[in-house]
């Protein structure tokens, strides 16, 4: 299967649904080491992404992601708004005007998203942020494609890696975002942004399956 | 926790309607969620914009008016506003001489304000941003998100506002704001966490003999959990941390701030302890604020913000101000 | 419940030290527990004294200053002050033209103020007392203690204070105070009881779906227990009671007051509902206050106080006032 | 035994002690239908009464009660300060300058106290106040004296009547004091002032036994 307008739209639709279903869990994670709004932020942001896609009726999968990103930036606020919003926007731009993106192109798009987040937020791997989910996911996706995998199997590899990355955030001490204010007390908890990221990449695996 | 609201989704919109009705001096743009001055402003004045998550009232909307802000952008509860909204506030504040963004140091605030500044420059509005980071509870380091902006933001808004009202240009106002931020330190202790309407329960749980030391303004846990003490000791702890970080000496501007749920009578008692501590260390409380100026919904506890005064800062502090929450001299 | 205090016994003394340090415009007599104006007063001005139990801050000490009170006598928490103390406040307020006692209608307040008035007359100070009783929650009857004095007391202090500042004589000021009280009604709803430091636990317990309807300002239970509702309905309930007691029509002065523990953002939301209700009933909100003006320690909830304005009352409301808690026009 | 300076002083001393011991109970009663300060008020007031007696060194039992009353008025505040303070002061004045008051004179003094409270507070019997304890106590005291009883037995009769009066306040709806604001919700509770009054009259019975 290729990554076209339908698949891209289905991805955002599925992401919105899974985040909404996990809103309380994400909020709980954020309450433990942050300010308890990550669930609400992501739910609001992805709903805005869907609304913007519906309004813009984008013709390419790239434009779907750009519309999603713009919707997220415009309505989310918080750290996750600019970070996720810019990530989707840059991913969309990376797809150019392909109507059916290849697995390799999707890998480039995920890489662009990672670069955007790192640039904007200044976080490196190990700082206990969404980067700790996305960086291994991008690597796993690319590896799967290099090993001859298709979009579906690469997406599963990415989702698996993101979930492993999420688990790996537990022992880390946060150095970016609100959790950093807790110092050593941030250890022992999953990072909320890494958790939402794992949900979103699992949604990608599901819509491309 | 019961909340005096219609629904968690309508809190900001309802409050903005109330602010609009309560304060004829404010223009409240319900659509864009921007609070600005209703009256005219001296043409050519540097515009001051601040904003951030809601739940800290009277910050920031309550500080819009003569001698302080030109516009404020309130986000969702504890969530920074979005770029378009900050852009709208920036436009409302622009009187042709550029706009200062006063941004509390949180990743979300910094990123959304940065995006808004880029949008504003596209519309030929010059924007300079000053990021406040006065919280002595947080270890500062280039490898981390750094310190939080907390109570010192009120001082920055007041003093930069006074300078702008006097006709200082954007770079001068920005330099002053930076100087105020650097001269200011805060520390907060919570007795009982506040409740975000959407969450419906307190952000953390404390036993009857526990306090959170070094909390921020978003109901987040502090840098450590401590034992409940008489206010004399809690205030002493806070001032010890501040003093170790930046020595308290000479004339001070002191804000003894409530987090929203602590009775004023207790804040006065805490302030008495702060004055005794500072005088005991050879300093002088030259000016002060006691009350709820930067809150965390209904959180119980206090923060202390201390700034070293010089003649210029004192003059700017005493300069007239007329906003819903701070008013003197006119 | 944790309290930001040194000990329940020192709460008032500590707070008075803090008030003295925070407000150079106040003279605080720590020995007699009297808060009065530090600055000079026009000789011959009628003096205004109020007082009552503490725990309602900023009432009354926060209303001492130009355009409002001359002196306040704060009692123990929720306990009226004693006669000698009220006498000392009366002496501090006497500028040769007699003194108005503004007394909230509680047996303890009325009796202690009455005794103080007798002591003052022994010292040739003419005293006239006005008893406020604006609480529409309480059935009025000559067989009972009658209605409580609550939020309307703030209006009486402001308006009588303005009249005294203009040079009105004692009987005129007293007549005005009486007129203000009669034109004013209040109603309060609590979500969570406040905690008296000496008691250490809330005055009453409410479940997550319960509210107390018609509470006073002393953490006492209300006239009935009700079900938690959206703020739209709670405000509507309060205004319905007031309206049934004294119809709300024409220009209104409205105070949407917090009980000490409710976030300002929620009070603004409640105020928006009050404005909608009043406008929906053909009235107009001509002036307003939104915030914590007469509190019950850290109680959560709100009260609404409504007064019908005429030209004289509006002019007196707009007249300059300069106190720690209310300030405009100078 | 006669009512002399020692007995009068012992009465106030015993009253202070029993009120202090019952402070939490009195506060609890007041929290239920009032503002929860009656225990603290009475403890503070009676301590001030003792302090004033110690300072004034009164020479007659009448002056002991006057000193007690002045101390109470000066330090108590609330409704109970003026009411109890004036009651003790008037009781003391009624004793004149007798150095040893008879049971009959003590009866007159209690009557004077009752009159003072009714005048000042305007409460009648049945309004659910301390009057509901004191009125039957005065009547019982006088009746006991008329029946040939001495100070000790009359004081016991007064204390018994005050306790019965206290119990009788439970079904009443308050019409005076803060409890009146509760309307029908004041029914079903003992009146705090009637409770402190019963303690004080029991103290009289004990010191005259
Ligand atoms: N500088 C950063 N770089 C990358 N991710 C970050 C950064 N700061 C925060 N985050 C991510 O954002 C998440 C929190 O988002 P959210 O709760 O929505 O915003 P806020 O922190 O403003 O309340 C964190 O869990 C973390 O994964
Ligand atoms: N008008 C009155 N007449 C007689 N007794 C009264 C009156 N008002 C109140 N009391 C008594 O005072 C008691 C309450 O005293 P206290 O709690 O010390 O004062 P406050 O009501 O001012 O808090 C009541 O229980 C009642 O017995
Ligand atoms: Mg968050
Ligand atoms: Mg947030
Ligand atoms: Mg009382
Ligand atoms: Mg009481």
mmCIF file with all atom_site columns, N, CA, C and O in Angstrom, chain B residues 44-58:
data_model
loop_
_atom_site.group_PDB
_atom_site.id
_atom_site.type_symbol
_atom_site.label_atom_id
_atom_site.label_alt_id
_atom_site.label_comp_id
_atom_site.label_asym_id
_atom_site.label_entity_id
_atom_site.label_seq_id
_atom_site.pdbx_PDB_ins_code
_atom_site.Cartn_x
_atom_site.Cartn_y
_atom_site.Cartn_z
_atom_site.occupancy
_atom_site.B_iso_or_equiv
_atom_site.pdbx_formal_charge
_atom_site.auth_seq_id
_atom_site.auth_comp_id
_atom_site.auth_asym_id
_atom_site.auth_atom_id
_atom_site.pdbx_PDB_model_num
ATOM 1  N N  . UNK B 1 44 ? 3.156  56.157 19.110 1.00 0.00 ? 44 UNK B N  1
ATOM 2  C CA . UNK B 1 44 ? 4.606  56.024 19.180 1.00 0.00 ? 44 UNK B CA 1
ATOM 3  C C  . UNK B 1 44 ? 5.103  55.327 20.424 1.00 0.00 ? 44 UNK B C  1
ATOM 4  O O  . UNK B 1 44 ? 6.294  55.046 20.545 1.00 0.00 ? 44 UNK B O  1
ATOM 5  N N  . UNK B 1 45 ? 4.214  55.046 21.361 1.00 0.00 ? 45 UNK B N  1
ATOM 6  C CA . UNK B 1 45 ? 4.654  54.309 22.546 1.00 0.00 ? 45 UNK B CA 1
ATOM 7  C C  . UNK B 1 45 ? 5.031  52.876 22.146 1.00 0.00 ? 45 UNK B C  1
ATOM 8  O O  . UNK B 1 45 ? 4.372  52.255 21.322 1.00 0.00 ? 45 UNK B O  1
ATOM 9  N N  . UNK B 1 46 ? 6.079  52.369 22.762 1.00 0.00 ? 46 UNK B N  1
ATOM 10 C CA . UNK B 1 46 ? 6.418  50.962 22.581 1.00 0.00 ? 46 UNK B CA 1
ATOM 11 C C  . UNK B 1 46 ? 5.274  50.117 23.154 1.00 0.00 ? 46 UNK B C  1
ATOM 12 O O  . UNK B 1 46 ? 4.777  50.412 24.247 1.00 0.00 ? 46 UNK B O  1
ATOM 13 N N  . UNK B 1 47 ? 4.855  49.115 22.426 1.00 0.00 ? 47 UNK B N  1
ATOM 14 C CA . UNK B 1 47 ? 3.785  48.243 22.909 1.00 0.00 ? 47 UNK B CA 1
ATOM 15 C C  . UNK B 1 47 ? 4.334  47.118 23.768 1.00 0.00 ? 47 UNK B C  1
ATOM 16 O O  . UNK B 1 47 ? 5.414  46.605 23.512 1.00 0.00 ? 47 UNK B O  1
ATOM 17 N N  . UNK B 1 48 ? 3.578  46.757 24.817 1.00 0.00 ? 48 UNK B N  1
ATOM 18 C CA . UNK B 1 48 ? 3.990  45.638 25.669 1.00 0.00 ? 48 UNK B CA 1
ATOM 19 C C  . UNK B 1 48 ? 2.945  44.534 25.597 1.00 0.00 ? 48 UNK B C  1
ATOM 20 O O  . UNK B 1 48 ? 1.760  44.781 25.863 1.00 0.00 ? 48 UNK B O  1
ATOM 21 N N  . UNK B 1 49 ? 3.387  43.341 25.278 1.00 0.00 ? 49 UNK B N  1
ATOM 22 C CA . UNK B 1 49 ? 2.484  42.197 25.206 1.00 0.00 ? 49 UNK B CA 1
ATOM 23 C C  . UNK B 1 49 ? 3.004  41.097 26.112 1.00 0.00 ? 49 UNK B C  1
ATOM 24 O O  . UNK B 1 49 ? 4.206  40.825 26.145 1.00 0.00 ? 49 UNK B O  1
ATOM 25 N N  . UNK B 1 50 ? 2.114  40.509 26.871 1.00 0.00 ? 50 UNK B N  1
ATOM 26 C CA . UNK B 1 50 ? 2.484  39.289 27.564 1.00 0.00 ? 50 UNK B CA 1
ATOM 27 C C  . UNK B 1 50 ? 1.348  38.296 27.416 1.00 0.00 ? 50 UNK B C  1
ATOM 28 O O  . UNK B 1 50 ? 0.333  38.577 26.788 1.00 0.00 ? 50 UNK B O  1
ATOM 29 N N  . UNK B 1 51 ? 1.538  37.143 27.963 1.00 0.00 ? 51 UNK B N  1
ATOM 30 C CA . UNK B 1 51 ? 0.521  36.112 27.830 1.00 0.00 ? 51 UNK B CA 1
ATOM 31 C C  . UNK B 1 51 ? 1.096  34.815 28.329 1.00 0.00 ? 51 UNK B C  1
ATOM 32 O O  . UNK B 1 51 ? 2.267  34.734 28.715 1.00 0.00 ? 51 UNK B O  1
ATOM 33 N N  . UNK B 1 52 ? 0.257  33.823 28.322 1.00 0.00 ? 52 UNK B N  1
ATOM 34 C CA . UNK B 1 52 ? 0.676  32.522 28.829 1.00 0.00 ? 52 UNK B CA 1
ATOM 35 C C  . UNK B 1 52 ? -0.585 31.747 29.145 1.00 0.00 ? 52 UNK B C  1
ATOM 36 O O  . UNK B 1 52 ? -1.687 32.173 28.800 1.00 0.00 ? 52 UNK B O  1
ATOM 37 N N  . UNK B 1 53 ? -0.409 30.623 29.791 1.00 0.00 ? 53 UNK B N  1
ATOM 38 C CA . UNK B 1 53 ? -1.575 29.854 30.179 1.00 0.00 ? 53 UNK B CA 1
ATOM 39 C C  . UNK B 1 53 ? -2.461 30.648 31.125 1.00 0.00 ? 53 UNK B C  1
ATOM 40 O O  . UNK B 1 53 ? -1.986 31.525 31.844 1.00 0.00 ? 53 UNK B O  1
ATOM 41 N N  . UNK B 1 54 ? -3.745 30.339 31.147 1.00 0.00 ? 54 UNK B N  1
ATOM 42 C CA . UNK B 1 54 ? -4.643 30.956 32.114 1.00 0.00 ? 54 UNK B CA 1
ATOM 43 C C  . UNK B 1 54 ? -4.538 30.234 33.456 1.00 0.00 ? 54 UNK B C  1
ATOM 44 O O  . UNK B 1 54 ? -3.833 29.231 33.570 1.00 0.00 ? 54 UNK B O  1
ATOM 45 N N  . UNK B 1 55 ? -5.228 30.750 34.463 1.00 0.00 ? 55 UNK B N  1
ATOM 46 C CA . UNK B 1 55 ? -5.191 30.150 35.790 1.00 0.00 ? 55 UNK B CA 1
ATOM 47 C C  . UNK B 1 55 ? -4.268 30.906 36.739 1.00 0.00 ? 55 UNK B C  1
ATOM 48 O O  . UNK B 1 55 ? -4.151 30.538 37.901 1.00 0.00 ? 55 UNK B O  1
ATOM 49 N N  . UNK B 1 56 ? -3.606 31.957 36.233 1.00 0.00 ? 56 UNK B N  1
ATOM 50 C CA . UNK B 1 56 ? -2.692 32.746 37.051 1.00 0.00 ? 56 UNK B CA 1
ATOM 51 C C  . UNK B 1 56 ? -3.264 34.126 37.380 1.00 0.00 ? 56 UNK B C  1
ATOM 52 O O  . UNK B 1 56 ? -2.519 35.014 37.797 1.00 0.00 ? 56 UNK B O  1
ATOM 53 N N  . UNK B 1 57 ? -4.533 34.312 37.200 1.00 0.00 ? 57 UNK B N  1
ATOM 54 C CA . UNK B 1 57 ? -5.156 35.622 37.327 1.00 0.00 ? 57 UNK B CA 1
ATOM 55 C C  . UNK B 1 57 ? -4.825 36.260 38.689 1.00 0.00 ? 57 UNK B C  1
ATOM 56 O O  . UNK B 1 57 ? -4.790 35.551 39.684 1.00 0.00 ? 57 UNK B O  1
ATOM 57 N N  . UNK B 1 58 ? -4.557 37.568 38.732 1.00 0.00 ? 58 UNK B N  1
ATOM 58 C CA . UNK B 1 58 ? -4.806 38.554 37.679 1.00 0.00 ? 58 UNK B CA 1
ATOM 59 C C  . UNK B 1 58 ? -3.791 38.571 36.526 1.00 0.00 ? 58 UNK B C  1
ATOM 60 O O  . UNK B 1 58 ? -4.041 39.216 35.538 1.00 0.00 ? 58 UNK B O  1
#
